[in-house]
């Protein structure tokens, strides 16, 4: 197959080196609401989708034209380099988009899991509170039973029964233990609930920043 590029390089090596401009790719930032020249051209022509593979094929066909000048050959080579970079970047973007989409789905699942765990913890807190309330009522019943038993034998009350001060100390000690158990239980449960809520809030803050799934 005839290779016009090698032919040109053999005939005009110095001309090619002298005329070929240095290729430096610069990313230009355009003002808001304005597009690049390529974007404006695509909008004007009504082009929405660009197939890079097809453009590469057309460039190859165009590059096989032996009637092209040296400057045109250089432009085709540079255009092919740009398209190759674009294709590489698009693949990277698609991979990143897929990873972000999967991460968003994972965060949604974690959010649902945290919501369920929050409900379970609230139910557990209510259950423990009811259990402590029942235990406190049982203590009060035992105190009443003890008091009634002491009241049934007035003769032995002076020597064997508790004094009023001792009974008050007993009640205070029982109340102190009950409050301590209740406080420790609630602190422990509140700590777990607080940690779960922080994770849930973090997930809720991250989810809105993720891009929507691509419909391709």
Short mmCIF file of C-alpha atoms in Angstrom, two decimals:
data_model
loop_
_atom_site.label_atom_id
_atom_site.label_comp_id
_atom_site.label_asym_id
_atom_site.label_seq_id
_atom_site.Cartn_x
_atom_site.Cartn_y
_atom_site.Cartn_z
CA UNK A 1 0.00 0.00 0.00
CA UNK A 2 1.32 3.42 -0.94
CA UNK A 3 2.45 5.43 2.08
CA UNK A 4 2.38 9.07 1.16
CA UNK A 5 3.61 10.14 4.60
CA UNK A 6 6.92 8.29 4.20
CA UNK A 7 7.20 9.65 0.68
CA UNK A 8 6.79 13.23 1.92
CA UNK A 9 9.27 12.70 4.72
CA UNK A 10 11.86 11.35 2.30
CA UNK A 11 11.46 14.17 -0.20
CA UNK A 12 10.94 17.12 2.16
CA UNK A 13 12.56 16.17 5.51
CA UNK A 14 13.93 19.63 6.19
CA UNK A 15 10.79 21.34 4.96
CA UNK A 16 8.68 19.16 7.25
CA UNK A 17 10.84 19.96 10.27
CA UNK A 18 10.92 23.64 9.42
CA UNK A 19 7.22 24.06 8.72
CA UNK A 20 5.73 21.72 11.31
CA UNK A 21 4.60 23.93 14.19
CA UNK A 22 5.12 22.80 17.78
CA UNK A 23 1.99 21.14 19.10
CA UNK A 24 0.96 22.29 22.57
CA UNK A 25 -2.50 21.47 23.86
CA UNK A 26 -3.99 24.26 25.95
CA UNK A 27 -7.32 24.05 27.76
CA UNK A 28 -9.03 27.42 27.33
CA UNK A 29 -11.59 28.61 29.83
CA UNK A 30 -14.52 30.30 28.13
CA UNK A 31 -16.84 32.81 29.80
CA UNK A 32 -20.00 31.55 31.37
CA UNK A 33 -22.90 30.95 28.97
CA UNK A 34 -20.43 30.92 26.06
CA UNK A 35 -18.89 27.90 24.39
CA UNK A 36 -15.73 27.08 22.53
CA UNK A 37 -15.49 27.46 18.78
CA UNK A 38 -16.18 23.74 18.37
CA UNK A 39 -19.20 23.94 20.68
CA UNK A 40 -20.59 26.93 18.82
CA UNK A 41 -20.09 25.16 15.50
CA UNK A 42 -21.85 22.03 16.76
CA UNK A 43 -24.74 24.11 18.09
CA UNK A 44 -25.02 25.98 14.80
CA UNK A 45 -25.01 22.75 12.80
CA UNK A 46 -27.38 21.01 15.20
CA UNK A 47 -24.81 18.37 16.15
CA UNK A 48 -25.46 16.81 19.55
CA UNK A 49 -23.43 13.60 19.49
CA UNK A 50 -19.89 13.21 18.17
CA UNK A 51 -18.55 9.76 17.36
CA UNK A 52 -14.80 9.94 17.87
CA UNK A 53 -14.17 6.57 16.25
CA UNK A 54 -15.90 7.74 13.07
CA UNK A 55 -13.89 10.96 13.09
CA UNK A 56 -10.67 8.97 13.44
CA UNK A 57 -11.62 6.85 10.42
CA UNK A 58 -12.36 9.96 8.37
CA UNK A 59 -9.02 11.46 9.36
CA UNK A 60 -7.23 8.30 8.29
CA UNK A 61 -8.99 8.41 4.93
CA UNK A 62 -8.17 12.09 4.56
CA UNK A 63 -4.55 11.47 5.52
CA UNK A 64 -4.19 8.92 2.72
CA UNK A 65 -4.78 11.66 0.17
CA UNK A 66 -1.49 12.16 -1.64
CA UNK A 67 -2.46 15.63 -2.86
CA UNK A 68 -2.35 17.23 0.61
CA UNK A 69 0.21 19.92 1.34
CA UNK A 70 2.67 19.56 4.18
CA UNK A 71 0.68 21.97 6.38
CA UNK A 72 -2.46 19.94 5.82
CA UNK A 73 -0.65 16.73 6.74
CA UNK A 74 0.53 18.35 9.97
CA UNK A 75 -2.99 19.55 10.76
CA UNK A 76 -4.37 16.04 10.23
CA UNK A 77 -1.72 14.54 12.51
CA UNK A 78 -2.47 17.10 15.21
CA UNK A 79 -6.21 16.54 14.86
CA UNK A 80 -5.66 12.79 15.24
CA UNK A 81 -3.63 13.41 18.40
CA UNK A 82 -6.39 15.60 19.84
CA UNK A 83 -9.04 12.99 19.06
CA UNK A 84 -6.92 10.26 20.64
CA UNK A 85 -6.61 12.34 23.81
CA UNK A 86 -10.34 13.05 23.77
CA UNK A 87 -11.12 9.36 23.43
CA UNK A 88 -8.82 8.56 26.35
CA UNK A 89 -10.35 11.30 28.52
CA UNK A 90 -13.88 10.21 27.67
CA UNK A 91 -13.10 6.67 28.76
CA UNK A 92 -11.70 7.99 32.02
CA UNK A 93 -14.78 10.17 32.53
CA UNK A 94 -17.10 7.24 31.82
CA UNK A 95 -15.19 5.09 34.31
CA UNK A 96 -15.37 7.84 36.94
CA UNK A 97 -19.08 8.36 36.26
CA UNK A 98 -19.75 4.64 36.66
CA UNK A 99 -17.81 4.60 39.94
CA UNK A 100 -19.72 7.64 41.24
CA UNK A 101 -23.03 6.11 40.23
CA UNK A 102 -22.18 2.92 42.10
CA UNK A 103 -21.03 4.97 45.09
CA UNK A 104 -24.32 6.86 45.05
CA UNK A 105 -26.25 3.59 45.04
CA UNK A 106 -24.12 2.31 47.92
CA UNK A 107 -24.80 5.49 49.90
CA UNK A 108 -28.52 5.16 49.25
CA UNK A 109 -28.40 1.60 50.58
CA UNK A 110 -26.40 2.74 53.62
CA UNK A 111 -28.92 5.53 54.20
CA UNK A 112 -31.77 3.00 54.22
CA UNK A 113 -29.79 0.75 56.55
CA UNK A 114 -29.05 3.62 58.95
CA UNK A 115 -32.71 4.62 58.96
CA UNK A 116 -33.69 1.07 59.90
CA UNK A 117 -31.01 0.93 62.58
CA UNK A 118 -32.23 4.24 63.96
CA UNK A 119 -35.73 2.80 64.25
CA UNK A 120 -34.38 -0.31 65.98
CA UNK A 121 -32.39 1.81 68.44
CA UNK A 122 -35.41 3.94 69.27
CA UNK A 123 -37.44 0.80 69.92
CA UNK A 124 -34.63 -0.56 72.09
CA UNK A 125 -34.50 2.69 74.07
CA UNK A 126 -38.24 2.56 74.69
CA UNK A 127 -38.00 -1.08 75.75
CA UNK A 128 -35.20 -0.40 78.21
CA UNK A 129 -37.01 2.61 79.63
CA UNK A 130 -40.10 0.49 80.21
CA UNK A 131 -37.97 -2.23 81.82
CA UNK A 132 -36.38 0.31 84.17
CA UNK A 133 -39.76 1.78 85.04
CA UNK A 134 -41.06 -1.69 85.85
CA UNK A 135 -37.99 -2.39 87.97
CA UNK A 136 -38.54 0.84 89.86
CA UNK A 137 -42.19 -0.06 90.48
CA UNK A 138 -41.05 -3.47 91.77
CA UNK A 139 -38.66 -1.78 94.17
CA UNK A 140 -41.48 0.40 95.45
CA UNK A 141 -43.66 -2.68 95.95
CA UNK A 142 -40.89 -4.39 97.91
CA UNK A 143 -40.44 -1.30 100.04
CA UNK A 144 -44.17 -1.24 100.75
CA UNK A 145 -44.14 -4.96 101.61
CA UNK A 146 -41.22 -4.44 103.97
CA UNK A 147 -42.93 -1.50 105.59
CA UNK A 148 -46.17 -3.46 106.09
CA UNK A 149 -44.27 -6.38 107.57
CA UNK A 150 -42.62 -4.10 110.07
CA UNK A 151 -45.96 -2.52 110.96
CA UNK A 152 -47.53 -5.90 111.77
CA UNK A 153 -45.31 -6.47 114.84
CA UNK A 154 -45.25 -3.26 116.86
CA UNK A 155 -43.60 -5.03 119.83
CA UNK A 156 -40.47 -5.89 117.91
CA UNK A 157 -40.42 -2.67 115.96
CA UNK A 158 -38.37 -0.80 118.56
CA UNK A 159 -35.55 -3.34 118.62
CA UNK A 160 -35.60 -4.98 115.17
CA UNK A 161 -37.26 -2.61 112.70
CA UNK A 162 -35.51 0.11 110.78
CA UNK A 163 -35.64 3.62 112.03
CA UNK A 164 -37.23 6.31 109.93
CA UNK A 165 -33.81 7.70 109.10
CA UNK A 166 -32.59 4.27 108.03
CA UNK A 167 -35.64 3.80 105.84
CA UNK A 168 -35.01 7.17 104.24
CA UNK A 169 -31.38 6.20 103.66
CA UNK A 170 -32.55 2.95 102.10
CA UNK A 171 -34.96 4.73 99.81
CA UNK A 172 -32.28 7.26 98.86
CA UNK A 173 -29.78 4.49 98.11
CA UNK A 174 -32.30 2.58 95.99
CA UNK A 175 -33.22 5.75 94.10
CA UNK A 176 -29.55 6.57 93.56
CA UNK A 177 -28.85 3.12 92.14
CA UNK A 178 -31.93 3.31 89.92
CA UNK A 179 -30.93 6.71 88.55
CA UNK A 180 -27.36 5.58 87.99
CA UNK A 181 -28.47 2.50 86.05
CA UNK A 182 -30.93 4.57 84.02
CA UNK A 183 -28.32 7.24 83.24
CA UNK A 184 -25.67 4.74 82.19
CA UNK A 185 -28.12 2.89 79.99
CA UNK A 186 -29.34 6.04 78.29
CA UNK A 187 -25.81 7.39 77.83
CA UNK A 188 -24.75 4.15 76.18
CA UNK A 189 -27.77 4.04 73.90
CA UNK A 190 -27.51 7.75 73.12
CA UNK A 191 -23.88 7.35 72.13
CA UNK A 192 -24.74 4.57 69.69
CA UNK A 193 -27.66 6.55 68.29
CA UNK A 194 -25.50 9.67 67.94
CA UNK A 195 -22.85 7.78 65.98
CA UNK A 196 -25.47 6.32 63.66
CA UNK A 197 -27.06 9.72 63.12
CA UNK A 198 -23.67 11.26 62.23
CA UNK A 199 -23.10 8.58 59.60
CA UNK A 200 -26.60 9.12 58.25
CA UNK A 201 -26.09 12.90 58.02
CA UNK A 202 -22.77 12.41 56.23
CA UNK A 203 -24.46 10.15 53.69
CA UNK A 204 -27.28 12.69 53.20
CA UNK A 205 -24.71 15.46 52.57
CA UNK A 206 -22.74 13.42 50.03
CA UNK A 207 -25.67 12.09 47.99
CA UNK A 208 -26.87 15.50 46.58
CA UNK A 209 -23.34 16.27 45.31
CA UNK A 210 -23.13 13.13 43.20
CA UNK A 211 -24.09 13.30 39.52
CA UNK A 212 -27.30 11.58 38.42
CA UNK A 213 -26.97 8.19 36.73
CA UNK A 214 -26.28 8.48 33.00
CA UNK A 215 -29.09 7.25 30.74
CA UNK A 216 -27.17 5.94 27.75
#
